[in-house]
Amino acid sequence: AQSVAQPEDQVNVAEGNPLTVKCTYSVSGNPYLFWYVQYPNRGLQFLLKYITGDNLVKGSYGFEAEFNKSQTSFHLKKPSALVSDSALYFCAVREEHSGNTPLVFGKGTRLSVIA
Amino acid sequence: DARVTQTPRHKVTEMGQEVTMRCQPILGHNTVFWYRQTMMQGLELLAYFRNRAPLDDSGMPKDRFSAEMPDATLATLKIQPSEPRDSAVYFCASGINTEAFFGQGTRLTVV
């Protein structure tokens, strides 16, 4: 069975500082990994994905994530946080070659960027 | 700008009433998902369809929930009868290859 763990319910960071939101996963085969962001009263917006290739994936709004197979991690990062990055972030996984099967989501991490 | 459209955005209803939520997936997407979001459980998969055929609805309470795709442009999620514990945000998402694209959600409150 696939699963995702986001070990931090809340991450606080000062504006301008780098941010990291952690995610680890479990799948029986190779993973497809995703990050989504949810702003208040909105749906989930796709940020970035890892399918294959370069372990460092760049996405929307200056975010990037690094796939680490040995640590089964896919942490989300941004070099310089903005107050507008404050939102709920979800990591998700699907097994490679499983077709367009449902994503399995983590519980979410609330990011708060303080001015 | 292609997007998943959900209606209504908000619904307040009394316990025991029927609730119908609708979703228009992105044109050309062959897979539709229904998720429910609550504070306690996070995002839970309720059901999903591919090419309008239901593939998995094991996440739904079968006695009160039903999901259908009458055509490729409409997916529905019904609750009958509704209960206060059904209060949540219900999201529809559609996809064709890898990532899924989410609608804005229907916030359901059952009183």
Short mmCIF file of C-alpha atoms in Angstrom, two decimals:
data_model
loop_
_atom_site.label_atom_id
_atom_site.label_comp_id
_atom_site.label_asym_id
_atom_site.label_seq_id
_atom_site.Cartn_x
_atom_site.Cartn_y
_atom_site.Cartn_z
CA ALA A 1 0.00 0.00 0.00
CA GLN A 2 1.15 3.52 -0.71
CA SER A 3 1.49 6.13 2.00
CA VAL A 4 2.86 9.60 2.58
CA ALA A 5 4.08 11.12 5.82
CA GLN A 6 4.41 14.83 6.44
CA PRO A 7 6.00 14.89 9.88
CA GLU A 8 5.33 18.56 10.62
CA ASP A 9 1.81 19.89 11.08
CA GLN A 10 3.12 23.45 11.09
CA VAL A 11 6.23 25.17 9.78
CA ASN A 12 7.03 28.77 10.66
CA VAL A 13 9.63 30.74 8.76
CA ALA A 14 10.61 34.38 8.52
CA GLU A 15 10.11 36.18 5.24
CA GLY A 16 13.24 36.02 3.12
CA ASN A 17 14.55 32.89 4.81
CA PRO A 18 14.72 29.54 3.05
CA LEU A 19 11.89 27.13 3.73
CA THR A 20 11.63 23.35 3.73
CA VAL A 21 8.47 21.27 4.03
CA LYS A 22 9.23 17.62 4.60
CA CYS A 23 7.68 14.57 2.97
CA THR A 24 8.53 10.88 3.06
CA TYR A 25 6.74 8.19 1.12
CA SER A 26 6.23 4.47 0.91
CA VAL A 27 5.43 2.53 -2.27
CA SER A 28 6.24 -0.99 -3.34
CA GLY A 29 7.72 0.10 -6.67
CA ASN A 30 9.01 3.39 -8.03
CA PRO A 31 7.09 6.50 -7.07
CA TYR A 32 5.50 9.38 -8.87
CA LEU A 33 5.57 12.26 -6.38
CA PHE A 34 3.62 15.50 -6.25
CA TRP A 35 3.28 18.69 -4.25
CA TYR A 36 0.06 20.68 -4.06
CA VAL A 37 -0.76 23.94 -2.27
CA GLN A 38 -4.10 24.95 -0.82
CA TYR A 39 -4.96 28.55 -0.02
CA PRO A 40 -7.91 29.32 2.30
CA ASN A 41 -11.29 28.39 0.84
CA ARG A 42 -9.69 27.18 -2.37
CA GLY A 43 -9.00 23.86 -4.05
CA LEU A 44 -5.63 22.22 -4.27
CA GLN A 45 -3.27 23.70 -6.83
CA PHE A 46 -0.59 21.60 -8.47
CA LEU A 47 2.94 22.84 -7.74
CA LEU A 48 5.33 20.27 -9.13
CA LYS A 49 5.92 16.59 -9.75
CA TYR A 50 8.69 14.03 -9.97
CA ILE A 51 8.19 11.32 -12.55
CA THR A 52 11.66 10.41 -13.71
CA GLY A 53 14.97 12.04 -14.53
CA ASP A 54 16.66 14.80 -12.58
CA ASN A 55 16.17 14.43 -8.84
CA LEU A 56 15.74 18.19 -8.43
CA VAL A 57 12.39 19.29 -9.76
CA LYS A 58 11.43 22.92 -10.25
CA GLY A 59 7.83 24.06 -10.07
CA SER A 60 5.54 27.04 -9.79
CA TYR A 61 6.15 30.17 -7.69
CA GLY A 62 9.86 29.44 -7.22
CA PHE A 63 9.36 26.15 -5.40
CA GLU A 64 11.51 23.11 -5.96
CA ALA A 65 11.67 19.62 -4.53
CA GLU A 66 14.40 17.03 -4.31
CA PHE A 67 13.73 13.35 -4.79
CA ASN A 68 15.94 11.17 -2.61
CA LYS A 69 15.37 7.49 -3.28
CA SER A 70 17.59 6.19 -0.52
CA GLN A 71 15.79 8.26 2.09
CA THR A 72 12.38 7.88 0.40
CA SER A 73 11.91 11.61 0.68
CA PHE A 74 10.62 14.42 -1.49
CA HIS A 75 11.08 17.63 0.49
CA LEU A 76 9.68 20.89 -0.83
CA LYS A 77 12.01 23.89 -0.76
CA LYS A 78 12.17 27.55 -1.61
CA PRO A 79 15.29 29.71 -1.26
CA SER A 80 13.47 32.82 -0.03
CA ALA A 81 10.01 32.64 1.53
CA LEU A 82 7.28 35.18 0.88
CA VAL A 83 4.35 36.03 3.16
CA SER A 84 2.11 35.02 0.25
CA ASP A 85 3.52 31.47 0.45
CA SER A 86 1.56 30.97 3.68
CA ALA A 87 -0.81 28.10 2.93
CA LEU A 88 -1.43 24.40 3.44
CA TYR A 89 0.93 22.11 1.52
CA PHE A 90 0.22 18.53 0.56
CA CYS A 91 2.61 15.87 -0.64
CA ALA A 92 1.14 13.00 -2.67
CA VAL A 93 2.33 9.74 -4.20
CA ARG A 94 1.29 7.28 -6.82
CA GLU A 95 3.13 4.16 -7.89
CA GLU A 96 4.89 4.27 -11.25
CA HIS A 97 3.02 2.64 -14.13
CA SER A 98 -0.13 2.34 -12.04
CA GLY A 99 -2.09 4.29 -14.58
CA ASN A 100 -4.02 7.36 -13.58
CA THR A 101 -4.90 5.91 -10.20
CA PRO A 102 -5.80 8.13 -7.26
CA LEU A 103 -3.08 10.07 -5.53
CA VAL A 104 -2.47 9.23 -1.91
CA PHE A 105 -2.04 12.42 0.10
CA GLY A 106 -0.26 13.25 3.29
CA LYS A 107 -2.04 15.05 6.12
CA GLY A 108 -0.71 18.40 5.03
CA THR A 109 1.70 20.94 6.52
CA ARG A 110 0.62 24.44 7.31
CA LEU A 111 3.29 26.94 6.33
CA SER A 112 3.29 30.31 8.00
CA VAL A 113 5.68 32.96 6.68
CA ILE A 114 6.10 35.82 9.09
CA ALA A 115 6.99 39.31 7.89
CA ASP B 1 -8.08 28.50 -18.98
CA ALA B 2 -9.25 24.91 -18.40
CA ARG B 3 -10.49 24.17 -14.90
CA VAL B 4 -12.62 21.76 -12.92
CA THR B 5 -15.93 23.36 -11.99
CA GLN B 6 -17.88 22.34 -8.92
CA THR B 7 -21.36 23.42 -7.87
CA PRO B 8 -22.57 24.51 -5.45
CA ARG B 9 -19.63 26.11 -3.68
CA HIS B 10 -21.49 26.10 -0.37
CA LYS B 11 -24.43 24.06 0.86
CA VAL B 12 -26.18 24.16 4.21
CA THR B 13 -28.84 21.52 4.69
CA GLU B 14 -30.79 19.85 7.44
CA MET B 15 -30.06 16.35 8.58
CA GLY B 16 -31.99 13.81 6.54
CA GLN B 17 -32.12 15.87 3.37
CA GLU B 18 -30.66 14.79 0.05
CA VAL B 19 -27.57 16.60 -1.16
CA THR B 20 -26.28 16.56 -4.73
CA MET B 21 -22.86 17.92 -5.65
CA ARG B 22 -21.86 18.37 -9.26
CA CYS B 23 -18.55 18.45 -11.06
CA GLN B 24 -17.58 19.36 -14.60
CA PRO B 25 -14.15 17.87 -15.30
CA ILE B 26 -11.65 19.42 -17.66
CA LEU B 27 -12.55 18.61 -21.25
CA GLY B 28 -10.58 15.61 -22.46
CA HIS B 29 -9.70 14.28 -19.03
CA ASN B 30 -10.73 10.65 -18.74
CA THR B 31 -10.38 10.17 -14.98
CA VAL B 32 -12.48 11.83 -12.28
CA PHE B 33 -11.85 11.60 -8.54
CA TRP B 34 -14.00 12.57 -5.56
CA TYR B 35 -12.17 13.45 -2.33
CA ARG B 36 -13.44 14.64 1.04
CA GLN B 37 -11.44 16.95 3.27
CA THR B 38 -11.94 17.23 7.01
CA MET B 39 -9.74 18.56 9.76
CA MET B 40 -9.54 15.18 11.44
CA GLN B 41 -9.03 12.89 8.44
CA GLY B 42 -7.39 15.14 5.90
CA LEU B 43 -8.02 14.23 2.26
CA GLU B 44 -9.86 10.95 1.78
CA LEU B 45 -10.63 9.35 -1.56
CA LEU B 46 -14.33 8.56 -1.89
CA ALA B 47 -14.55 7.27 -5.46
CA TYR B 48 -13.07 7.52 -8.91
CA PHE B 49 -14.07 6.93 -12.50
CA ARG B 50 -12.19 6.28 -15.69
CA ASN B 51 -13.95 6.79 -19.01
CA ARG B 52 -17.13 7.23 -16.94
CA ALA B 53 -16.88 3.75 -15.42
CA PRO B 54 -16.60 3.52 -11.63
CA LEU B 55 -13.32 1.89 -10.66
CA ASP B 56 -13.27 2.25 -6.90
CA ASP B 57 -15.87 3.54 -4.50
CA SER B 58 -14.63 1.71 -1.43
CA GLY B 59 -14.10 5.00 0.38
CA MET B 60 -17.80 5.85 0.35
CA PRO B 61 -20.42 4.81 2.88
CA LYS B 62 -22.52 2.78 0.45
CA ASP B 63 -25.75 3.06 2.36
CA ARG B 64 -25.99 6.82 1.88
CA PHE B 65 -23.48 7.94 -0.74
CA SER B 66 -23.62 7.40 -4.48
CA ALA B 67 -21.43 8.67 -7.30
CA GLU B 68 -22.21 8.67 -11.01
CA MET B 69 -21.03 10.05 -14.31
CA PRO B 70 -24.10 10.48 -16.51
CA ASP B 71 -21.85 11.79 -19.29
CA ALA B 72 -18.27 12.83 -19.87
CA THR B 73 -18.94 16.41 -18.80
CA LEU B 74 -20.72 15.72 -15.52
CA ALA B 75 -19.93 13.80 -12.35
CA THR B 76 -22.30 13.77 -9.39
CA LEU B 77 -21.97 12.85 -5.74
CA LYS B 78 -25.18 12.33 -3.79
CA ILE B 79 -25.78 11.88 -0.10
CA GLN B 80 -29.17 10.60 1.02
CA PRO B 81 -29.95 10.97 3.83
CA SER B 82 -27.34 13.48 4.96
CA GLU B 83 -25.97 13.45 8.50
CA PRO B 84 -24.02 16.04 10.52
CA ARG B 85 -20.87 13.89 10.26
CA ASP B 86 -20.97 14.41 6.48
CA SER B 87 -20.04 18.06 7.00
CA ALA B 88 -16.81 18.56 5.07
CA VAL B 89 -15.37 20.02 1.90
CA TYR B 90 -15.89 17.75 -1.09
CA PHE B 91 -13.44 18.04 -3.95
CA CYS B 92 -13.66 16.79 -7.47
CA ALA B 93 -10.48 16.38 -9.49
CA SER B 94 -9.81 15.25 -13.03
CA GLY B 95 -6.75 14.02 -14.87
CA ILE B 96 -5.52 12.19 -17.89
CA ASN B 97 -1.89 11.26 -17.30
CA THR B 98 -0.09 11.97 -14.08
CA GLU B 99 -1.22 14.90 -11.95
CA ALA B 100 -4.81 15.61 -10.99
CA PHE B 101 -6.44 19.03 -11.22
CA PHE B 102 -8.81 20.02 -8.47
CA GLY B 103 -11.99 22.05 -8.39
CA GLN B 104 -12.70 24.69 -5.77
CA GLY B 105 -14.71 22.28 -3.69
CA THR B 106 -18.21 22.20 -2.20
CA ARG B 107 -18.36 23.11 1.48
CA LEU B 108 -21.19 21.06 2.96
CA THR B 109 -22.69 21.80 6.35
CA VAL B 110 -25.35 19.46 7.67
CA VAL B 111 -27.23 20.83 10.69
#
